N, CA, C and O of each residue as an XYZ file, in Angstrom:
740
protein
N      12.521      4.207    -51.324
C      12.869      5.040    -50.743
C      14.859      5.598    -51.489
O      15.897      5.235    -50.937
N      14.828      6.051    -52.142
C      15.639      6.775    -53.099
C      17.408      6.958    -51.798
O      17.580      7.654    -50.797
N      18.341      5.962    -52.522
C      19.231      6.082    -51.791
C      20.678      6.381    -52.518
O      20.647      7.608    -52.418
N      21.621      6.171    -53.019
C      22.851      7.097    -53.888
C      21.913      6.895    -55.224
O      20.990      6.135    -55.519
N      22.955      8.473    -56.199
C      22.364      8.560    -57.218
C      22.315      7.086    -58.323
O      21.314      6.628    -58.875
N      23.482      6.665    -58.387
C      23.574      5.272    -58.858
C      22.524      4.541    -58.786
O      22.090      3.975    -59.789
N      21.973      4.437    -57.647
C      20.878      3.380    -57.498
C      19.377      3.909    -57.750
O      18.322      3.296    -57.587
N      19.597      5.267    -58.209
C      17.653      5.777    -57.879
C      17.188      5.156    -59.536
O      17.806      5.044    -60.595
N      15.950      4.884    -59.150
C      15.299      4.345    -60.110
C      14.259      5.199    -61.085
O      13.503      6.066    -60.647
N      14.319      4.934    -62.030
C      14.295      5.822    -63.507
C      12.933      6.833    -62.753
O      13.185      8.032    -62.882
N      11.916      6.626    -62.197
C      10.801      7.412    -61.600
C      11.375      8.077    -60.769
O      11.174      9.292    -60.763
N      12.196      7.526    -59.889
C      12.353      8.407    -58.877
C      13.558     10.028    -59.251
O      13.582     11.094    -58.637
N      14.423      9.576    -60.490
C      15.247     10.389    -61.177
C      14.444     11.180    -61.384
O      14.621     12.245    -60.792
N      13.389     11.093    -62.153
C      12.236     11.921    -63.057
C      11.507     12.548    -61.881
O      10.914     13.544    -62.295
N      11.326     12.376    -60.672
C      10.915     13.231    -59.490
C      11.480     13.940    -59.154
O      10.997     15.066    -59.036
N      12.547     13.740    -58.881
C      13.868     14.937    -58.646
C      14.016     16.082    -59.116
O      14.067     17.134    -58.478
N      14.146     15.827    -61.034
C      14.312     16.673    -62.151
C      13.083     17.697    -61.693
O      13.297     18.815    -61.224
N      11.815     17.153    -61.897
C      10.622     17.648    -61.620
C      10.740     18.779    -60.347
O      10.632     19.995    -60.507
N      10.994     18.073    -59.003
C      11.316     19.299    -57.834
C      12.204     20.260    -58.171
O      12.049     21.394    -57.718
N      13.049     20.021    -58.842
C      14.611     20.931    -59.146
C      13.869     21.738    -60.268
O      13.919     22.958    -60.113
N      13.327     21.374    -61.148
C      12.315     22.713    -62.177
C      11.630     23.460    -61.284
O      11.705     24.688    -61.235
N      10.900     22.722    -60.505
C      10.016     23.535    -59.638
C      10.543     24.527    -58.566
O      10.134     25.668    -58.348
N      11.516     23.863    -57.960
C      12.349     24.983    -56.888
C      13.140     26.109    -57.708
O      13.503     27.122    -57.109
N      13.393     25.955    -58.983
C      14.563     26.894    -59.989
C      13.398     27.807    -60.310
O      13.687     28.973    -60.581
N      12.452     27.542    -60.318
C      11.117     28.767    -60.617
C      10.762     29.596    -59.816
O      10.530     30.798    -59.951
N      10.707     28.726    -58.687
C       9.969     29.291    -57.546
C      11.619     30.286    -57.096
O      11.477     31.489    -56.879
N      12.759     29.796    -57.019
C      14.054     30.663    -56.545
C      14.173     31.617    -57.404
O      14.844     32.547    -56.953
N      13.615     31.845    -58.969
C      14.494     32.898    -59.681
C      13.773     34.482    -59.503
O      12.588     34.742    -59.297
N      14.700     35.229    -59.627
C      14.433     36.479    -59.153
C      13.394     37.141    -60.200
O      13.644     36.920    -61.385
N      12.056     38.065    -59.851
C      11.735     38.301    -60.628
C      12.139     39.791    -61.481
O      12.398     40.682    -60.672
N      12.217     40.126    -62.574
C      12.562     41.136    -63.435
C      11.673     42.760    -62.811
O      12.048     43.919    -62.992
N      10.632     42.344    -62.185
C      10.152     43.306    -61.562
C       8.815     42.881    -60.531
O       8.282     41.781    -60.678
N       8.484     43.540    -59.818
C       7.484     42.887    -58.952
C       5.803     42.670    -59.551
O       4.815     42.154    -59.030
N       6.018     43.286    -60.796
C       4.288     42.831    -61.620
C       4.704     41.217    -62.063
O       3.798     40.399    -62.218
N       6.081     40.841    -62.245
C       6.231     39.571    -62.984
C       6.116     38.698    -61.563
O       6.836     37.712    -61.724
N       5.567     38.662    -60.373
C       5.453     37.806    -59.236
C       3.944     37.677    -59.379
O       3.314     38.726    -59.244
N       3.332     36.683    -59.602
C       1.764     35.715    -59.448
C       1.952     34.515    -58.654
O       2.475     33.403    -58.731
N       1.202     35.336    -57.752
C       0.942     34.279    -56.368
C      -0.549     34.159    -56.403
O      -1.312     35.036    -55.999
N      -0.962     32.844    -56.989
C      -2.393     32.501    -56.436
C      -2.997     32.598    -55.092
O      -2.499     31.934    -54.184
N      -4.043     33.376    -54.863
C      -4.608     33.595    -53.703
C      -5.896     34.286    -53.764
O      -6.246     35.263    -54.425
N      -6.650     33.400    -52.746
C      -7.885     34.214    -52.993
C      -7.698     35.637    -51.993
O      -6.706     35.690    -51.265
N      -8.607     36.675    -51.997
C      -8.621     37.594    -51.573
C      -9.584     37.760    -50.225
O      -9.366     38.360    -49.173
N     -10.629     37.061    -50.633
C     -12.025     36.702    -49.733
C     -11.696     35.380    -49.325
O     -11.198     34.658    -50.188
N     -11.905     34.832    -47.977
C     -12.049     33.877    -47.664
C     -13.346     33.026    -48.264
O     -14.351     33.735    -48.312
N     -13.523     31.845    -48.670
C     -14.404     30.908    -49.039
C     -15.285     31.040    -47.930
O     -14.740     31.032    -46.826
N     -16.700     31.178    -47.974
C     -17.587     30.850    -47.090
C     -18.278     29.669    -46.956
O     -19.259     29.240    -47.564
N     -17.625     29.217    -46.080
C     -18.089     27.348    -45.215
C     -20.284     27.466    -45.782
O     -21.231     28.217    -45.548
N     -20.069     26.444    -46.418
C     -21.699     26.100    -46.718
C     -22.608     26.013    -45.862
O     -21.909     25.935    -44.852
N     -23.650     25.967    -45.506
C     -24.530     25.298    -44.553
C     -23.966     25.276    -43.562
O     -23.929     24.130    -43.113
N     -23.210     26.392    -42.615
C     -23.234     25.806    -41.720
C     -23.122     27.562    -40.549
O     -22.591     28.435    -41.235
N     -23.351     27.888    -39.667
C     -23.658     28.865    -38.669
C     -22.256     29.283    -38.337
O     -21.385     28.643    -37.748
N     -22.211     31.008    -39.052
C     -21.069     31.137    -38.005
C     -20.970     31.155    -36.768
O     -22.040     31.119    -36.160
N     -19.623     31.219    -35.910
C     -19.452     30.568    -34.796
C     -19.532     32.063    -34.133
O     -19.087     33.110    -34.605
N     -20.173     31.871    -32.999
C     -20.415     33.411    -31.812
C     -18.274     33.580    -31.539
O     -17.298     32.832    -31.607
N     -18.560     35.020    -31.233
C     -16.965     35.521    -31.020
C     -16.264     34.822    -30.071
O     -15.043     34.897    -29.935
N     -17.334     33.833    -29.106
C     -16.535     33.568    -27.891
C     -16.096     31.877    -28.698
O     -15.079     31.182    -28.713
N     -16.937     31.805    -29.056
C     -16.814     29.893    -29.847
C     -15.313     30.126    -30.674
O     -14.471     29.233    -30.587
N     -15.021     31.357    -31.473
C     -14.083     31.529    -32.481
C     -13.218     31.897    -31.543
O     -12.188     31.284    -31.825
N     -12.996     32.654    -30.421
C     -12.013     33.141    -29.783
C     -11.264     31.688    -29.391
O     -10.098     31.498    -29.735
N     -11.943     30.788    -28.724
C     -11.672     29.292    -28.370
C     -10.758     28.741    -28.889
O      -9.990     28.006    -28.267
N     -10.639     29.076    -30.541
C     -10.041     28.381    -31.332
C      -8.337     28.621    -31.612
O      -7.452     28.088    -32.281
N      -8.483     29.784    -30.646
C      -6.835     30.365    -30.758
C      -5.874     29.333    -30.182
O      -4.789     29.105    -30.717
N      -6.357     28.616    -28.907
C      -5.998     27.968    -27.996
C      -6.124     26.358    -27.799
O      -5.603     25.606    -26.975
N      -7.223     26.071    -29.126
C      -8.096     24.778    -29.019
C      -7.976     24.271    -30.518
O      -8.699     25.009    -31.187
N      -7.435     23.426    -31.242
C      -7.075     23.715    -32.062
C      -8.630     21.797    -32.335
O      -8.993     21.440    -33.455
N      -8.883     21.421    -31.635
C      -9.783     20.427    -31.082
C     -11.190     21.285    -31.282
O     -12.133     21.069    -32.044
N     -11.036     22.043    -30.582
C     -12.197     22.643    -30.514
C     -12.721     23.643    -32.399
O     -13.851     23.784    -32.867
N     -11.897     23.932    -32.757
C     -11.375     24.586    -34.240
C     -12.256     22.895    -35.081
O     -13.178     22.936    -35.896
N     -11.748     21.927    -34.668
C     -12.072     20.936    -35.734
C     -13.214     20.141    -35.485
O     -13.721     19.368    -36.298
N     -13.599     20.359    -34.334
C     -15.217     19.602    -33.556
C     -16.255     21.048    -34.604
O     -17.282     20.649    -35.155
N     -15.928     22.380    -34.748
C     -16.924     22.792    -35.289
C     -16.960     23.150    -36.927
O     -16.090     23.756    -37.553
N     -17.870     22.752    -37.297
C     -18.238     22.904    -38.928
C     -17.755     23.894    -39.626
O     -17.061     23.666    -40.617
N     -18.078     25.291    -39.174
C     -17.643     26.798    -39.818
C     -16.284     26.556    -39.703
O     -15.656     26.141    -40.678
N     -15.598     26.821    -38.338
C     -13.958     26.618    -38.331
C     -13.200     25.225    -38.795
O     -11.976     25.112    -38.863
N     -13.986     24.368    -39.049
C     -13.054     23.070    -39.937
C     -13.137     23.705    -41.268
O     -12.076     23.587    -41.882
N     -14.040     24.328    -41.895
C     -14.540     24.361    -43.458
C     -13.597     25.982    -43.449
O     -13.330     26.605    -44.477
N     -13.309     26.310    -42.384
C     -12.469     27.935    -42.747
C     -10.962     27.629    -42.425
O     -10.134     28.142    -43.177
N     -10.544     26.892    -41.445
C      -9.151     26.312    -41.250
C      -8.993     25.366    -42.813
O      -7.862     25.382    -43.299
N      -9.742     24.817    -43.340
C      -9.757     24.139    -44.479
C      -9.323     25.322    -45.239
O      -8.114     25.551    -45.271
N     -10.268     26.235    -45.956
C      -9.878     27.141    -46.694
C      -8.964     27.707    -46.781
O      -8.535     28.070    -47.876
N      -8.169     28.050    -45.268
C      -7.126     28.821    -45.304
C      -6.030     28.012    -45.536
O      -5.050     28.589    -46.006
N      -5.906     26.364    -45.246
C      -4.441     25.546    -45.724
C      -4.833     25.450    -47.267
O      -3.900     24.927    -47.877
N      -5.947     25.793    -48.139
C      -5.584     25.687    -49.046
C      -5.291     26.363    -49.965
O      -4.975     26.043    -51.111
N      -5.447     27.915    -49.208
C      -4.958     28.952    -49.896
C      -3.409     29.151    -49.976
O      -2.808     29.927    -50.719
N      -2.693     27.954    -48.702
C      -1.407     27.938    -48.657
C      -1.160     26.726    -49.482
O      -0.246     25.957    -49.186
N      -1.680     26.591    -50.168
C      -1.355     24.316    -50.508
C      -0.811     23.782    -49.449
O       0.353     23.382    -49.492
N      -1.605     23.687    -48.272
C      -0.960     22.795    -47.470
C      -2.548     22.037    -46.738
O      -2.855     21.845    -45.561
N      -3.008     21.862    -47.529
C      -4.070     21.029    -46.800
C      -4.252     19.555    -46.461
O      -5.199     18.956    -45.952
N      -2.722     19.035    -47.016
C      -2.901     17.713    -47.161
C      -2.548     16.694    -45.542
O      -2.540     15.471    -45.403
N      -2.293     17.789    -44.524
C      -2.251     17.326    -43.198
C      -3.794     17.094    -42.888
O      -4.270     15.976    -42.689
N      -4.391     18.069    -42.874
C      -5.793     18.259    -42.450
C      -6.928     17.147    -43.293
O      -7.885     16.698    -42.663
N      -6.767     16.882    -44.333
C      -7.197     15.794    -45.229
C      -6.967     14.466    -44.787
O      -7.803     13.571    -44.917
N      -5.545     14.277    -44.124
C      -5.313     13.142    -43.754
C      -5.750     12.406    -42.287
O      -5.876     11.224    -41.969
N      -5.970     14.073    -41.321
C      -6.804     14.023    -40.160
C      -7.782     13.489    -40.611
O      -7.823     12.284    -40.366
N      -9.035     14.087    -41.475
C     -10.340     13.774    -41.605
C     -10.444     12.571    -41.973
O     -11.152     11.767    -41.367
N      -9.695     12.251    -43.107
C      -9.875     10.809    -43.496
C      -9.688      9.537    -42.245
O     -10.456      8.600    -42.028
N      -8.600      9.828    -41.651
C      -8.408      8.832    -40.431
C      -9.919      9.007    -39.438
O     -10.424      7.991    -38.961
N     -10.449     10.164    -39.238
C     -11.500     10.581    -38.002
C     -12.705      9.751    -38.888
O     -13.391      8.992    -38.202
N     -13.104      9.838    -40.681
C     -14.134      9.045    -40.887
C     -14.029      7.275    -40.982
O     -14.892      6.397    -40.977
N     -12.419      7.251    -41.074
C     -12.094      5.761    -40.986
C     -12.678      5.201    -39.457
O     -13.456      4.276    -39.223
N     -12.122      5.953    -38.713
C     -12.912      5.386    -36.992
C     -14.012      5.109    -37.209
O     -14.147      3.934    -36.866
N     -15.225      5.623    -37.713
C     -16.652      5.520    -37.986
C     -16.902      4.315    -38.669
O     -18.018      3.795    -38.666
N     -16.073      3.912    -39.167
C     -16.625      2.159    -40.097
C     -16.964      1.234    -38.986
O     -16.253      1.253    -37.982
N     -17.988      0.417    -39.063
C     -18.153     -0.729    -38.289
C     -17.677     -1.946    -38.935
O     -16.933     -2.753    -38.377
N     -18.227     -2.088    -40.411
C     -18.233     -3.042    -40.900
C     -16.348     -3.558    -41.087
O     -15.660     -2.675    -41.598
N     -15.750     -4.610    -40.781
C     -14.614     -4.940    -41.196
C     -13.961     -4.679    -42.881
O     -12.883     -4.190    -43.216
N     -15.071     -5.211    -43.709
C     -14.496     -5.075    -44.917
C     -14.355     -3.548    -45.584
O     -13.437     -3.064    -46.245
N     -15.419     -3.077    -45.221
C     -15.876     -1.497    -45.273
C     -13.961     -0.939    -44.682
O     -13.001     -0.442    -45.270
N     -14.170     -1.281    -43.600
C     -12.478     -1.016    -42.573
C     -11.392     -0.840    -43.481
O     -10.579      0.074    -43.613
N     -11.589     -2.088    -44.170
C     -10.173     -2.706    -44.963
C     -10.196     -1.963    -46.199
O      -9.112     -1.628    -46.676
N     -11.522     -1.581    -46.931
C     -11.017     -0.716    -47.975
C     -11.264      0.491    -48.075
O     -11.340      1.052    -49.168
N     -11.462      1.207    -46.716
C     -10.653      2.607    -46.396
C      -9.634      2.675    -45.977
O      -9.189      3.823    -45.977
N      -8.640      1.509    -45.368
C      -7.431      1.340    -44.711
C      -6.550      1.316    -46.168
O      -5.373      1.670    -46.099
N      -7.124      0.889    -47.537
C      -6.538      0.961    -48.399
C      -6.261      2.058    -49.231
O      -5.270      2.346    -49.901
N      -7.543      2.715    -49.015
C      -7.595      4.138    -49.977
C      -6.833      5.439    -49.176
O      -6.536      6.485    -49.752
N      -6.567      5.156    -47.676
C      -5.798      5.996    -47.246
C      -4.644      5.532    -47.609
O      -4.061      6.306    -48.369
N      -4.026      4.487    -47.348
C      -2.837      3.931    -47.630
C      -2.438      4.647    -48.987
O      -1.659      5.600    -48.997
N      -3.014      4.136    -50.116
C      -2.579      4.562    -51.367
C      -2.495      6.149    -51.641
O      -1.635      6.631    -52.379
N      -3.687      7.079    -50.829
C      -3.709      8.353    -51.260
C      -2.466      9.491    -50.024
O      -2.197     10.674    -50.232
N      -1.957      8.653    -48.854
C      -1.257      9.113    -48.024
C       0.172      8.266    -47.957
O       1.294      8.771    -48.014
N      -0.077      7.149    -47.849
C       1.015      6.668    -47.196
C       2.295      5.823    -48.302
O       3.482      5.741    -47.985
N       1.858      5.412    -49.267
C       2.536      4.538    -50.121
C       3.534      5.408    -50.906
O       3.141      6.489    -51.344
N       4.495      5.103    -51.062
C       5.481      5.934    -51.684
C       4.950      6.020    -53.297
O       4.532      5.194    -54.110
N       5.191      7.421    -53.301
C       4.618      8.161    -54.819
C       3.372      8.395    -54.229
O       2.734      9.188    -54.922
N       2.820      8.063    -53.325
C       0.841      8.365    -53.097
C       0.910      9.892    -53.826
O       1.898     10.571    -54.103
N      -0.497     10.155    -54.024
C      -0.566     11.751    -54.365
C      -0.329     12.791    -53.097
O      -0.181     14.007    -53.210
N      -0.327     12.186    -52.115
C      -0.342     13.113    -50.997
C       0.702     12.617    -49.829
O       0.583     12.824    -48.622
N       1.793     11.882    -50.526
C       2.296     10.728    -49.580
C       2.919     11.422    -48.317
O       3.558     12.472    -48.247
N       2.576     10.593    -47.407
C       3.295     10.992    -46.212
C       4.766     10.927    -46.062
O       5.398      9.995    -46.560
N       5.396     11.972    -45.329
C       6.941     12.434    -45.518
C       7.068     13.632    -46.515
O       7.830     14.571    -46.283
N       6.203     13.550    -47.758
C       6.463     14.784    -48.408
C       5.705     15.516    -48.247
O       6.078     16.615    -47.835
N       4.057     15.250    -48.521
C       3.283     16.292    -48.321
C       2.644     16.111    -47.177
O       2.373     17.213    -46.701
N       2.159     14.967    -46.303
C       1.883     14.540    -44.957
C       2.824     14.788    -44.137
O       3.857     14.672    -44.797
N       3.047     15.024    -43.231
C       4.592     15.403    -42.229
C       4.491     14.412    -40.896
O       4.184     14.681    -39.734
N       4.946     12.909    -41.654
C       4.915     11.993    -40.854
C       6.293     11.338    -40.677
O       6.817     10.906    -41.703
N       7.031     11.191    -39.373
C       8.262     10.547    -39.682
C       8.506      9.221    -39.822
O       7.634      8.419    -39.487
N      10.101      8.660    -40.496
C       9.371      6.799    -40.977
C       9.182      6.180    -39.567
O       8.450      5.190    -39.569
N       9.599      6.487    -38.567
C       8.757      5.562    -37.547
C       7.525      5.255    -37.385
O       7.171      4.164    -36.939
N       6.535      6.415    -37.815
C       5.323      6.603    -37.457
C       5.031      5.859    -38.784
O       4.055      5.115    -38.683
N       5.454      5.864    -39.655
C       4.840      5.162    -41.253
C       5.107      3.686    -41.005
O       4.331      2.805    -41.375
N       6.462      3.420    -40.235
C       6.681      1.903    -40.525
C       5.301      1.482    -39.296
O       4.451      0.604    -39.442
N       5.424      2.211    -38.399
C       4.433      1.442    -37.305
C       2.787      1.490    -37.926
O       1.960      0.590    -37.783
N       2.645      2.373    -38.412
C       1.232      2.545    -39.515
C       0.829      1.494    -40.218
O      -0.231      0.871    -40.289
N       2.468      1.365    -41.018
C       2.339      0.449    -42.048
C       1.781     -1.213    -41.761
O       1.081     -1.955    -42.451
N       2.280     -1.355    -40.742
C       2.588     -2.750    -39.738
C       0.880     -2.910    -39.381
O       0.267     -3.930    -39.695
N       0.309     -1.890    -38.768
C      -0.978     -1.574    -38.309
C      -1.968     -2.007    -39.341
O      -3.127     -2.349    -39.107
N      -1.291     -1.948    -40.700
C      -2.677     -2.021    -41.473
C      -2.395     -3.436    -42.277
O      -2.864     -3.545    -43.410
N      -1.703     -4.423    -41.757
C      -1.693     -5.660    -41.960
C      -2.997     -6.461    -41.827
O      -3.435     -7.291    -42.623
N      -3.688     -5.930    -40.328
C      -4.479     -6.408    -40.077
C      -5.289     -5.282    -39.399
O      -5.282     -5.088    -38.183
N      -5.888     -4.661    -40.171
C      -6.734     -3.119    -40.309
C      -7.594     -3.253    -38.695
O      -8.205     -4.310    -38.535
N      -7.643     -2.257    -37.577
C      -8.134     -1.841    -36.750
C      -8.746     -0.591    -36.486
O      -8.219      0.364    -37.056
N      -9.790     -0.341    -35.719
C     -10.258      1.130    -35.773
C      -8.810      2.121    -35.122
O      -8.780      3.352    -35.103
N      -7.753      1.237    -34.653
C      -6.656      2.357    -33.881
C      -5.314      2.140    -35.436
O      -4.155      2.543    -35.539
N      -5.927      1.583    -36.101
C      -4.479      1.473    -37.393
C      -3.768      3.121    -37.444
O      -2.556      3.332    -37.382
N      -4.420      3.773    -37.522
C      -3.870      5.432    -38.153
C      -3.685      5.994    -36.852
O      -2.984      6.997    -36.989
N      -4.016      5.798    -35.539
C      -3.669      6.711    -34.148
C      -2.874      7.105    -34.149
O      -2.856      8.326    -33.998
N      -1.635      6.389    -34.316
C      -0.334      7.150    -34.091
C       0.134      8.096    -35.109
O       0.990      8.951    -34.880
N      -0.578      7.883    -36.497
C       0.165      9.057    -37.587
C      -1.058     10.241    -37.037
O      -0.621     11.340    -36.694
N      -2.489     10.013    -36.967
C      -3.087     10.867    -36.616
C      -2.743     11.714    -35.592
O      -3.026     12.905    -35.717
N      -2.075     11.249    -34.406
C      -2.058     11.934    -33.245
C      -0.782     12.916    -33.568
O      -0.591     14.004    -33.024
N       0.214     12.190    -34.757
C       1.305     13.088    -34.783
C       1.322     14.313    -35.705
O       2.084     15.267    -35.553
N       0.054     14.146    -37.052
C      -0.085     14.824    -37.693
C      -0.919     16.161    -37.112
O      -0.772     17.272    -37.621
N      -1.767     15.920    -36.037
C      -2.867     16.781    -34.948
C      -1.623     17.835    -34.252
O      -1.536     19.055    -34.391
N      -0.695     16.891    -33.449
C       0.505     17.590    -33.131
C       0.972     19.041    -33.865
O       0.957     20.230    -33.546
N       1.426     18.187    -35.118
C       1.935     19.277    -36.049
C       1.000     20.179    -36.923
O       1.451     21.174    -37.489
N       0.126     19.932    -36.986
C      -1.009     20.994    -37.364
C      -1.164     22.003    -35.957
O      -1.265     23.192    -36.259
N      -1.193     21.758    -34.697
C      -1.422     22.621    -33.462
C      -0.161     23.138    -33.597
O      -0.165     23.958    -34.515
N       0.789     23.034    -33.147
C       2.190     23.626    -33.647
C       2.239     24.612    -34.685
O       2.683     25.743    -34.486
N       1.796     24.218    -35.783
C       2.487     24.717    -36.662
C       1.123     25.584    -37.362
O       1.015     26.783    -37.106
N       0.248     24.993    -38.129
C      -0.912     25.453    -39.152
C      -1.841     26.021    -38.323
O      -2.486     26.923    -38.856
N      -2.189     25.698    -36.842
C      -3.112     26.876    -36.052
C      -2.495     28.055    -35.924
O      -3.144     28.980    -36.414
N      -1.427     28.368    -35.418
C      -0.674     29.788    -35.164
C      -0.947     30.485    -36.950
O      -1.097     31.688    -37.164
N      -0.952     29.888    -37.557
C      -0.673     30.707    -39.132
C      -2.154     30.946    -39.277
O      -2.631     32.070    -39.439
N      -2.784     29.950    -39.218
C      -4.559     30.587    -38.999
C      -4.816     31.400    -38.204
O      -5.679     32.113    -38.716
N      -4.558     31.785    -37.102
C      -5.192     32.349    -35.906
C      -4.434     33.658    -36.832
O      -5.365     34.459    -36.922
N      -3.265     34.264    -37.541
C      -2.590     35.378    -37.720
C      -3.251     35.340    -39.102
O      -2.828     36.234    -39.836
N      -3.941     34.745    -39.512
C      -4.353     34.652    -41.329
C      -6.049     35.853    -41.250
O      -6.820     35.957    -40.296
N      -6.118     36.487    -42.465
C      -7.330     37.067    -42.372
C      -8.427     36.362    -42.135
O      -9.249     36.679    -41.275
N      -8.551     34.994    -43.150
C      -9.784     34.195    -42.482
C     -10.014     34.167    -41.254
O     -11.214     34.074    -40.995
N      -9.141     34.222    -40.140
C      -9.696     33.953    -38.765
C      -9.700     35.272    -38.468
O     -10.500     35.486    -37.557
N      -9.119     36.305    -38.867
C      -9.326     37.798    -38.127
C     -10.740     38.528    -38.690
O     -11.398     39.408    -38.133
N     -10.992     37.840    -40.030
C     -12.521     38.506    -40.624
C     -13.521     37.809    -39.113
O     -14.309     38.549    -38.524
N     -13.338     36.535    -38.737
C     -13.957     35.734    -38.120
C     -14.593     36.677    -36.551
O     -15.682     36.645    -35.979
N     -13.349     37.425    -36.285
C     -13.233     37.800    -34.937
C     -13.526     39.369    -34.882
O     -13.218     39.989    -33.864
N     -14.069     39.965    -35.879
C     -14.231     40.695    -36.015
C     -15.421     41.500    -35.379
O     -15.591     42.684    -35.671
């Protein structure tokens, strides 16, 4: 954890400089509208090997993140939408937790718990909790304590937190998006 400037480790300073540079680039005003380049798929990716939901199914997703996540087409559409916004980490964490809960072997459970920890939770992980996956420090601390002896419920608190955030933030954005609007036409 980065404290005062004098106590900042070298890697933390480098990371802070990288973030500052990236923010600086984003905050620069373009000379013209033509200078703005925002990568965006004009058309949503078509989910592979799933059937398009009925209108009634798709309409239920507006009010139920669980129904959206339980439908393969809905899940793939939601993931494509989040990727277009560069914000798929919360969903990836939620999916990793779902996969984790299906594991029967204690050895495989420990291996998967370590993988989830290294990818989402540990400091400077590729998709670190708190930077990319939005979990508060209390939830992160509880989750880390749960990983001392991994069980099927080790990630429950963190997964519930992420689910609530996706329900409150990501789902309403998805419902307003072209991805979803195309489905309900």
